[in-house]
XYZ file of C-alpha atoms in Angstrom:
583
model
C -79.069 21.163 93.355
C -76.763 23.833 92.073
C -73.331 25.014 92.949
C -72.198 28.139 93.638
C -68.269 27.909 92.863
C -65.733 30.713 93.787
C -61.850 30.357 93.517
C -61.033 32.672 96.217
C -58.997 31.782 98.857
C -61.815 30.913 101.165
C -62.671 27.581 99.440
C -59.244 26.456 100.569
C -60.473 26.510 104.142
C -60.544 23.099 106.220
C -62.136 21.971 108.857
C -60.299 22.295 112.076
C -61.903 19.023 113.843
C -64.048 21.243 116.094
C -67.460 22.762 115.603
C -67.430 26.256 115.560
C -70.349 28.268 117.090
C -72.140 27.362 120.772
C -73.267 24.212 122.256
C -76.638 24.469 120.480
C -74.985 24.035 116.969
C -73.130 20.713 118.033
C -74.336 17.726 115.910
C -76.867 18.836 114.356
C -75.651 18.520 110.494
C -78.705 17.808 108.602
C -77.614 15.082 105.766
C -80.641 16.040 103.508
C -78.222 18.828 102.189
C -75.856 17.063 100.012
C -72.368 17.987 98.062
C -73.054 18.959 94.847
C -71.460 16.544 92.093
C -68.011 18.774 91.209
C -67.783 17.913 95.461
C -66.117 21.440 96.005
C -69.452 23.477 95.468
C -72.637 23.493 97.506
C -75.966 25.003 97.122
C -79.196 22.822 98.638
C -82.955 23.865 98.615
C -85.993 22.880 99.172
C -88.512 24.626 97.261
C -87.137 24.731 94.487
C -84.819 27.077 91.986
C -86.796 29.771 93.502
C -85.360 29.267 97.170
C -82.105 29.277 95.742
C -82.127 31.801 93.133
C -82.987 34.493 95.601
C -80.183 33.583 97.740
C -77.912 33.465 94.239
C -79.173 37.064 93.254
C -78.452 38.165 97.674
C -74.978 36.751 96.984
C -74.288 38.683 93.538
C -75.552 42.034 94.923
C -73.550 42.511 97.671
C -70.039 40.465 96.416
C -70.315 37.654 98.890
C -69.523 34.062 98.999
C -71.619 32.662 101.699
C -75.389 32.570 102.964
C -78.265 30.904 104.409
C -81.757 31.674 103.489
C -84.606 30.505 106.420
C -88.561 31.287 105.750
C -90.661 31.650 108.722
C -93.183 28.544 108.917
C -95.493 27.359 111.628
C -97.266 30.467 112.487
C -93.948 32.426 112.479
C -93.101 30.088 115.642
C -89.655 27.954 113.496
C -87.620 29.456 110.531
C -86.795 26.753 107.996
C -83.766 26.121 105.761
C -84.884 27.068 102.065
C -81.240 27.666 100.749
C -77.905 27.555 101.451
C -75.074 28.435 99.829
C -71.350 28.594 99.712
C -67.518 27.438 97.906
C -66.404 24.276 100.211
C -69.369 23.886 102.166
C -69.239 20.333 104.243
C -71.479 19.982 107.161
C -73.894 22.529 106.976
C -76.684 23.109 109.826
C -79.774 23.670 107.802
C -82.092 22.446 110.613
C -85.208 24.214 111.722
C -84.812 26.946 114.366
C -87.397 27.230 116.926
C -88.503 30.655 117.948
C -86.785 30.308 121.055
C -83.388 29.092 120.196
C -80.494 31.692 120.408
C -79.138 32.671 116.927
C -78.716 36.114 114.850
C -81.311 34.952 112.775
C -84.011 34.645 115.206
C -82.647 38.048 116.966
C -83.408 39.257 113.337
C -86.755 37.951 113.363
C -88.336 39.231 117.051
C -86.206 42.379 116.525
C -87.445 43.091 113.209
C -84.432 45.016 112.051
C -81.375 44.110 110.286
C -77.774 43.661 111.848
C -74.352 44.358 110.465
C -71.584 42.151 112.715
C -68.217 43.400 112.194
C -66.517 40.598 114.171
C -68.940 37.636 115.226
C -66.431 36.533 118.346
C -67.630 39.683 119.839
C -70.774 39.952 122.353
C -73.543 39.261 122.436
C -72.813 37.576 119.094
C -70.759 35.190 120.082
C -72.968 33.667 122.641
C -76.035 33.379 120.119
C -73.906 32.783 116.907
C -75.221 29.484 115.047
C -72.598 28.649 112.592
C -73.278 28.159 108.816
C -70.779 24.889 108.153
C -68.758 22.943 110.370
C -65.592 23.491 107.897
C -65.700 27.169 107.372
C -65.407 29.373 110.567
C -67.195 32.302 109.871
C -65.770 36.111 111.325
C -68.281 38.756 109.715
C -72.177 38.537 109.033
C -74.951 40.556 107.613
C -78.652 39.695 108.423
C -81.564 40.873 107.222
C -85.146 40.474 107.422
C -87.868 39.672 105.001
C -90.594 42.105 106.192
C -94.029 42.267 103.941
C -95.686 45.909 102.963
C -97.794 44.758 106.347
C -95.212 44.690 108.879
C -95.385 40.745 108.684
C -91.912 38.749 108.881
C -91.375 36.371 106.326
C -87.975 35.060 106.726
C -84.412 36.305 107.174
C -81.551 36.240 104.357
C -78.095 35.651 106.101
C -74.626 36.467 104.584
C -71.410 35.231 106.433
C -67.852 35.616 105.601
C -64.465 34.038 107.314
C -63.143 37.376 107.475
C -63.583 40.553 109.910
C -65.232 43.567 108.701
C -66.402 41.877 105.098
C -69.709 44.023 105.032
C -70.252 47.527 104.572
C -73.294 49.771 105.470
C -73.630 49.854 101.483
C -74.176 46.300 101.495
C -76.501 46.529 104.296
C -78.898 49.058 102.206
C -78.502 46.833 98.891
C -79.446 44.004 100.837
C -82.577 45.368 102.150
C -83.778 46.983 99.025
C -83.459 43.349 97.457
C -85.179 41.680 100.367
C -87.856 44.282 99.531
C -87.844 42.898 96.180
C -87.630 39.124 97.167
C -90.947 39.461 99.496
C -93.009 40.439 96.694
C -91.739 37.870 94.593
C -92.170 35.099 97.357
C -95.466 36.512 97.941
C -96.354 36.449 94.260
C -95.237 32.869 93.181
C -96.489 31.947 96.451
C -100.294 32.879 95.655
C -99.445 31.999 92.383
C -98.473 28.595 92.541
C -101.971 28.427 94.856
C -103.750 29.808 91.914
C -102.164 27.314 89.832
C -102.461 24.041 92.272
C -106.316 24.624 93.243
C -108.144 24.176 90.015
C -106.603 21.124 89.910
C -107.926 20.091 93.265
C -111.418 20.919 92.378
C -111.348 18.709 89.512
C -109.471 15.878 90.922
C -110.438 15.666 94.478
C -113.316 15.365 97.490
C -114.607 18.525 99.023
C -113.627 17.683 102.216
C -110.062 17.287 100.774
C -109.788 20.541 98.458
C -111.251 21.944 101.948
C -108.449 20.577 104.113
C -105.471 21.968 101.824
C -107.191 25.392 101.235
C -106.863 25.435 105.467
C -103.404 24.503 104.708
C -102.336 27.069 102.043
C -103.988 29.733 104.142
C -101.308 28.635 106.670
C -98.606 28.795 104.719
C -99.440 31.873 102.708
C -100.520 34.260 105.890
C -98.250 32.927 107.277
C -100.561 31.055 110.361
C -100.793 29.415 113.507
C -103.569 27.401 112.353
C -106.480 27.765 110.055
C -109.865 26.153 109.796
C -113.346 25.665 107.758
C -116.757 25.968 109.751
C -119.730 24.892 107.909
C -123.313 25.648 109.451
C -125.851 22.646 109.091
C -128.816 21.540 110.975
C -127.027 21.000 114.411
C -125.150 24.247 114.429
C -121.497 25.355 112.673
C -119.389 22.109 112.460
C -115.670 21.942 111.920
C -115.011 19.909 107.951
C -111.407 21.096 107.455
C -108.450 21.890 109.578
C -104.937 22.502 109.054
C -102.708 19.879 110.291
C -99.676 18.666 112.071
C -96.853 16.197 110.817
C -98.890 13.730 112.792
C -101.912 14.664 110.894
C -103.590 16.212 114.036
C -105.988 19.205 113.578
C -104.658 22.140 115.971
C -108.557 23.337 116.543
C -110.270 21.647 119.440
C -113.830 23.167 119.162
C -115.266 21.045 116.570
C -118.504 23.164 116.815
C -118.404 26.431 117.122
C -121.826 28.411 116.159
C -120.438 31.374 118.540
C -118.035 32.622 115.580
C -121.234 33.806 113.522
C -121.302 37.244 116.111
C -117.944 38.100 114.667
C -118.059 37.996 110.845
C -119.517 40.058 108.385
C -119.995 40.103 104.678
C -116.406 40.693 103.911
C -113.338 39.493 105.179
C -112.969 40.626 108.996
C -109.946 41.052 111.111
C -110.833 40.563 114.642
C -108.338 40.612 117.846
C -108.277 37.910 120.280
C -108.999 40.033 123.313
C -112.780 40.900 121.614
C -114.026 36.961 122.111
C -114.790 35.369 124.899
C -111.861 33.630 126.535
C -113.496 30.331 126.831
C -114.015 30.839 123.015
C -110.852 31.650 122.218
C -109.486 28.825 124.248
C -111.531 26.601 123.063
C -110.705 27.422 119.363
C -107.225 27.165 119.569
C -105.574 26.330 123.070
C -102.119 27.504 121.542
C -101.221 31.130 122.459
C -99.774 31.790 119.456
C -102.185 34.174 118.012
C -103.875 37.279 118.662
C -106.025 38.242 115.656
C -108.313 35.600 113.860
C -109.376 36.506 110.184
C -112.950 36.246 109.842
C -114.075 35.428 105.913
C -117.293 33.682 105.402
C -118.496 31.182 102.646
C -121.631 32.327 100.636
C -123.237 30.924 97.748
C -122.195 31.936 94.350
C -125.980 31.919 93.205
C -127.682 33.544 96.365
C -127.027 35.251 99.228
C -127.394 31.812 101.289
C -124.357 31.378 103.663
C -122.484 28.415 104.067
C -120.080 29.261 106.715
C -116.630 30.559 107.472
C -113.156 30.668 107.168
C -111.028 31.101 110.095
C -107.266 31.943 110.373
C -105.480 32.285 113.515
C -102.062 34.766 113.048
C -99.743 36.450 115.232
C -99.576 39.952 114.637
C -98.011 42.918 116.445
C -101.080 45.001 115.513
C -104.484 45.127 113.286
C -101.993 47.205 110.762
C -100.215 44.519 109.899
C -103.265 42.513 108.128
C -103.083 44.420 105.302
C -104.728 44.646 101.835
C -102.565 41.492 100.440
C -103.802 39.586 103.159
C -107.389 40.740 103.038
C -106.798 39.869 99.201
C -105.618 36.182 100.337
C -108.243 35.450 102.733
C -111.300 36.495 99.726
C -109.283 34.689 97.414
C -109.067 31.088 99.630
C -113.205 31.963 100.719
C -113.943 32.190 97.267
C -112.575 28.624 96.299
C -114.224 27.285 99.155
C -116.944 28.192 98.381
C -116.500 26.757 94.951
C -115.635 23.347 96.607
C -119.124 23.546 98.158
C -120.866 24.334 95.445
C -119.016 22.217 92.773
C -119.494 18.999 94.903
C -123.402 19.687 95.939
C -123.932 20.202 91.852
C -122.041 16.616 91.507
C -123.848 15.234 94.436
C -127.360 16.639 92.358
C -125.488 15.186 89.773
C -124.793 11.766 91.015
C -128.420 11.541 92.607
C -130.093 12.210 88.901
C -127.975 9.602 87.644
C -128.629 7.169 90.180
C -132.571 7.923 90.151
C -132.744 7.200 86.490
C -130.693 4.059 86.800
C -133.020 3.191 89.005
C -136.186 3.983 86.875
C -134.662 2.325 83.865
C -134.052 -0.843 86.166
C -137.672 -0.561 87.355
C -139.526 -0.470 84.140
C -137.171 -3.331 82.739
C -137.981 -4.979 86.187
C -141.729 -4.485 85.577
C -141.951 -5.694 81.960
C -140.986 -8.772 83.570
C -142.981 -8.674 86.748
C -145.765 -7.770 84.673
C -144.877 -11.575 82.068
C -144.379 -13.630 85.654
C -147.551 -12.292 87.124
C -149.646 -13.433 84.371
C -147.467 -17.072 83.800
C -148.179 -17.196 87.313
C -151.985 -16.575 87.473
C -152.138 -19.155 84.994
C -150.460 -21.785 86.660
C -150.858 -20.834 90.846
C -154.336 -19.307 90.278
C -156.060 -22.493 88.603
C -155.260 -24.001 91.921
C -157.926 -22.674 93.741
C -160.495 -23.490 90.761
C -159.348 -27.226 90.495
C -159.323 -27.777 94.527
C -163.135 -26.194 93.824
C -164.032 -28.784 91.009
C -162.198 -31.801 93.433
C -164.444 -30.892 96.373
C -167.884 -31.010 94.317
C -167.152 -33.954 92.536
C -165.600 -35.546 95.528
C -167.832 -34.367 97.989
C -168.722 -38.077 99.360
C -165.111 -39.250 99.860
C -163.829 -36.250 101.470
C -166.635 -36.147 104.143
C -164.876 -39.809 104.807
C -161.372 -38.404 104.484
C -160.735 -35.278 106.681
C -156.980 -35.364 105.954
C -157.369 -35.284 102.340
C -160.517 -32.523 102.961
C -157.980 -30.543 105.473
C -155.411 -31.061 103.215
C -157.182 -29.490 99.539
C -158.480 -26.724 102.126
C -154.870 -25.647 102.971
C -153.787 -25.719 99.420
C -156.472 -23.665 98.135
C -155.490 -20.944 100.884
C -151.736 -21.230 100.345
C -152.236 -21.213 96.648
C -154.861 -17.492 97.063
C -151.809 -16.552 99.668
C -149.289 -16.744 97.217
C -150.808 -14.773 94.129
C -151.878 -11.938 97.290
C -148.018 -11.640 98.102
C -146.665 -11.549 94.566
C -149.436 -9.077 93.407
C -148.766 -7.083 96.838
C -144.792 -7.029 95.827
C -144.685 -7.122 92.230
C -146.882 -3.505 92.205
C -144.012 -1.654 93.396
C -142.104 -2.717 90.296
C -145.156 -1.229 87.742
C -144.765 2.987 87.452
C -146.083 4.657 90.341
C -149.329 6.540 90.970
C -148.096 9.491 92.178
C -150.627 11.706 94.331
C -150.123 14.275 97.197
C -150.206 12.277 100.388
C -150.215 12.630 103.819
C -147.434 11.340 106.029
C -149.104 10.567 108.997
C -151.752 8.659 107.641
C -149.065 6.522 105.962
C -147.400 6.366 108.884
C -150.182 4.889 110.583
C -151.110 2.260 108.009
C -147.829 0.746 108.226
C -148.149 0.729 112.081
C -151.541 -1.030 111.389
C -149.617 -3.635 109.210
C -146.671 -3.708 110.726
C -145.621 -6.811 113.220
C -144.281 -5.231 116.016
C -145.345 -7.154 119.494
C -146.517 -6.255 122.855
C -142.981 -4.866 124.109
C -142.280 -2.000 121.460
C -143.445 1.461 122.355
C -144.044 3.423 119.379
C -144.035 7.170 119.779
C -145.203 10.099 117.038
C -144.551 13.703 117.422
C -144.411 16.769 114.441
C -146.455 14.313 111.697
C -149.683 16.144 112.001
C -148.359 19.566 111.149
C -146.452 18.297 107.779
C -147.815 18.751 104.094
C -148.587 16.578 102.053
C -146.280 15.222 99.437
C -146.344 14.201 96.454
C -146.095 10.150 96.592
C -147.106 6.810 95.748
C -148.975 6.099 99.379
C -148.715 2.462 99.214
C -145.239 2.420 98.290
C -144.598 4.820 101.065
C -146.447 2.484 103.571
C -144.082 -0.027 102.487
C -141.106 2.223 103.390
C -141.958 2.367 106.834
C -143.554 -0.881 107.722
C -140.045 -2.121 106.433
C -138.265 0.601 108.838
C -140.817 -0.152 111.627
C -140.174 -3.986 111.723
C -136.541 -3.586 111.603
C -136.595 -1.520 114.225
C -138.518 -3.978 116.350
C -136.407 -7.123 115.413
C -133.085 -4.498 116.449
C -134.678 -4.189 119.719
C -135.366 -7.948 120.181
C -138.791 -7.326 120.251
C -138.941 -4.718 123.280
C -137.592 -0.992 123.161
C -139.135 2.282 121.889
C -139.517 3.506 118.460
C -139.758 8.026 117.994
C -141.392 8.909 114.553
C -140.707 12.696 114.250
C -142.172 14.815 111.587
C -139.782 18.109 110.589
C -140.829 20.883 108.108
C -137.589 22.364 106.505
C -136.765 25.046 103.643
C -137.034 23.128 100.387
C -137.747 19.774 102.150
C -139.950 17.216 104.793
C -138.141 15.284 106.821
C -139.556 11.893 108.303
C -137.317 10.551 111.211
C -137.391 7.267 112.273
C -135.495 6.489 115.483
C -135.399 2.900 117.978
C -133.222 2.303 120.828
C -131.888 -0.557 119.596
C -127.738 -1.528 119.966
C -127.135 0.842 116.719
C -125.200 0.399 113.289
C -121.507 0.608 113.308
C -120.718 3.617 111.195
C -118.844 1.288 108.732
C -121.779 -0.581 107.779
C -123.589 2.911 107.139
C -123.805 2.429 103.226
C -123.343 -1.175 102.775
C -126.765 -1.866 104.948
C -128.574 -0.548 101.607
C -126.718 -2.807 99.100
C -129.108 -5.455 97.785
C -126.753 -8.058 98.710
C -126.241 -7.083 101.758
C -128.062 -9.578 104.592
C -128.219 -8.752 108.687
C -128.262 -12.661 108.980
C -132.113 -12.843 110.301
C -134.571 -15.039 109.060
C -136.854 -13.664 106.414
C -140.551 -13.442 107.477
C -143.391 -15.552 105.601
C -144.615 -12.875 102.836
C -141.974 -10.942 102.613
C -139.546 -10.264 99.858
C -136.434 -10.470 101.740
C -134.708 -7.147 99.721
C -134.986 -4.594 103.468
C -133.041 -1.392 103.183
C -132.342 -1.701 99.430
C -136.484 -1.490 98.356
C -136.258 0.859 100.799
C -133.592 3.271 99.232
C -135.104 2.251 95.705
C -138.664 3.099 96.922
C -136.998 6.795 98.214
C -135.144 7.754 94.919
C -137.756 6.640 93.056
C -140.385 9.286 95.007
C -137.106 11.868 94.426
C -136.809 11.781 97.986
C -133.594 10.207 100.155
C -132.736 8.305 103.366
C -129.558 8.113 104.981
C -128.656 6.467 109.217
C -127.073 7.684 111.859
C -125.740 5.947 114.509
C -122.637 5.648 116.146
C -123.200 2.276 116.835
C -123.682 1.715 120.051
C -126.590 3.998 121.243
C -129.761 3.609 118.678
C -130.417 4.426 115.105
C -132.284 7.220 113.351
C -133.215 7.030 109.404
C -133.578 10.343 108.433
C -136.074 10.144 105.169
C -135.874 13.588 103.203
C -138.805 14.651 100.716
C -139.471 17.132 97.971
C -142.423 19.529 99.052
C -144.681 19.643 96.618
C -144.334 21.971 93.163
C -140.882 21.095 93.330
């Protein structure tokens, strides 16, 4: 907080008990503007030395003693306090102003012109007067517009003064050759303070976040209604960022919104309301405060692959207002989006190399040991078999006496040959894999072959038949989806349908495995592939009991993926994603 202190006569004012100004001005002192700590003083602001040092340097040029200064926020629908400023300041009304609330200021604003008032008890300025401070009755003001090169309204700079006639025309021009000035310094430390804030961002935070308060700054530095970030994926161009209310509500209401793509070219576009369809328009943005939408879209850094768009919505009196600054904004927020995108896919690569060699240093530690407990265990489990042998000749006599003992050495010998099958069927996924090109639907249909799923599940295939092979380990990939298949079934309680769906994409195939069971709640999405994790079913004789997490192992090991969706209540779908082969 600074003061600005005076020792004219005017500080000596007092207040006279009532509010000056119209009924709209009663109570509404705003305490988050405080007395400075000399108590006689007052200057307040809230972004900063900047807010008030233009107001300072508005003061000094023209001689005067008192001001206000409001930016236009909010789509240019509210002008906020930024600064105000003033010898014996008590109360004063720094609240926002709505668009539609009477006051000079706002006349300034939808008028786009200044005003020079001689004597404010005159009309119409009386009736629409908002007073600066509750103590100091103001006679005389001078208003005047922050207008960009554009033609767009930034704010208004307000000068009062208790007595009649205490502005000239001279002040009038001095004070709109400064706001000339001040716009293209607000504009400047504005995008530069952007430029300063969003490196930051990329290093420190999600996509979806740096995403969210690029929306944001394109708000605040255009100027906006609202803003927001379509990205296209495999169902069409879906909303990931918005900007947002106090409540932290998005404004847009069409979360997908494929339609935009007719309307944006390579560059930055601005396109008027009245040339999209009104049910897309609406359904963009139901507020009617906009008319032109600024079209930039997202595109790869590396190749001309496009990711999607950015949208602004603004209310402008005509296309001449978007001029080259904000054509200039609008490339310079697309172009860090698109550096979001592509900085976080290059740590997701990132974080899936890491995680796949993890995994394959876990593995071969894994299978130096499977490799030691096989063998202890064919030397203990697999003389079983042998000795029951041996028992049975040399017993041969007493056991033909005995059928519970005879029964009994019969059922170890097959337990015993069971045993060594399951750990040598198990423990093989642990050694390196044998990696071949193999074809999906014939895996598919061995683990249907092995798989226990019952009389009641329907299993249906479609798209498998037209896929390429890939390169794979083709019993580890039957073990995938028997594992998929059977939980599946037991999600279905043993009766329901299960859709295997075979999709051929740009630099990947896609296996789809979906039941119609009650779903996974969202929340559980990641944790159902944590090896501790347990869906609180029995395990099943032969199995290992590890589910979703050999699963996912299996996957990264191949260089492949899986991921669910479900929204818990209608079905699941594993989506399993594979390198084609040569890559």
């Amino acid at each position: 907080m600074s003061t600005v202190c005076n020792s004219s006569s005017e500080s000596g004012l007092r207040p006279s008990g009532k509010i000056p100004g119209g009924p709209a001005a009663q109570g509404l002192y705003d305490p988050q503007f405080e007395h400075d700590a000399c108590g006689v003083g007052f200057v307040a602001h809230v972004e900063g030395k900047r807010s008030h040092r233009i107001l300072e340097m508005a003061l000094e040029v023209t001689s005067a003693q008192y001001g206000i200064f409001r930016l236009l926020e909010g789509g240019g629908s509210r002008l906020v306090t930024k600064a105000v400023a003033g010898a014996g300041l008590g109360h004063p009304y720094t609240q926002t102003l709505a668009m539609d609330s009477p006051s000079i200021s706002m006349w300034v604003v939808q008028n786009r012109q200044p005003v020079l008032i001689s004597d404010l008890t005159e009309e119409p300025w009386s009736s629409i007067y908002f007073p600066l401070d509750a103590n100091v009755r103001m006679q005389s003001e001078l208003a005047v517009p922050l207008i960009s090169a554009s033609g767009r309204v930034l704010g208004v700079l307000n000068l009062e003064s208790p007595y009649k006639n205490a502005f000239t025309d001279d002040d009038r021009i001095l004070l709109q050759s400064f706001a000339t000035q001040a716009v293209i310094a607000i504009q400047e430390v504005r995008l530069l303070d952007a430029v300063q804030e969003i490196p930051q961002l990329l290093l420190t935070r999600t996509r979806n976040e740096v995403l969210e308060r690029l929306a944001t700054l394109a708000c605040d530095l255009l100027n906006a209604a609202s803003s927001g970030i379509w990205l296209v994926g495999e169902n069409g161009a879906g909303l990931v960022a918005g900007a947002r209310d106090r409540s932290g509500n998005t404004f847009l209401s069409m979360k997908e919104c494929s339609e935009l793509r007719a309307f944006f070219t390579d560059e930055v576009n601005l396109v008027p309301r009245w040339r999209l369809p009104e049910s897309l328009a609406r359904g963009l943005f139901e507020d009617g405060s906009w008319n032109f939408i600024w079209l930039a879209p997202l595109s790869s850094l590396q190749d001309s692959k496009s990711w999607g768009w950015f949208a602004v919505f603004v209310l402008l009196e005509d296309a001449s207002q978007g001029g080259e600054w904000e054509k200039k904004v609008m490339g310079m927020l697309a172009h860090f989006s698109g550096m979001a995108i592509l900085y976080a896919s290059h740590l997701e690569e990132l974080r899936k190399t890491q995680e796949q060699r993890a995994v394959a240093e876990m593995f071969a530690a894994v299978g130096d040991l499977a490799t030691n407990l096989l063998h202890q265990l064919n030397n203990k489990v697999g003389t079983i078999p042998v000795r029951v042998q041996g028992i049975q000749d040399k017993c041969a006599d007493l056991l033909a006496e005995d059928r519970y003992l005879a029964n009994n050495l019969v059922e170890i010998e097959r337990s015993a040959m069971e045993a060594m099958m399951a750990v040598r069927e198990h423990l093989i996924h642990l050694h390196p894999m044998q990696i071949s090109l193999v074809n999906l639907k014939a895996c598919v249909e061995m683990a249907l072959e092995s798989a226990n799923l019952g009389p009641g599940i329907q299993v249906e295939e479609t798209g498998l038949a037209e896929l390429p092979q890939i390169p794979a380990a083709q019993q580890s990939l039957k073990l995938v989806f028997t594992n998929l298949l059977e939980n599946a079934a037991r999600a279905m309680g043993g009766k329901g349908k299960i859709m295997i769906n075979g999709q051929l994409r740009d630099e990947s195939v896609r296996v789809l495995v979906t039941d119609s069971g009650p779903g996974i709640p969202p929340e559980m999405h990641d944790r159902i592939f944590d090896l501790s994790y347990s869906s609180g079913q029995e395990a099943h004789a032969g199995k290992l009991g590890f589910g979703l997490w050999w699963v996912r192992a299996l996957m990264m090991r191949l260089g492949g993926s899986i991921r669910v969706e479900s929204d818990g209540k209608t079905g699941t779908t594993f989506i399993l994603q594979f390198p084609k082969a040569g890559q």
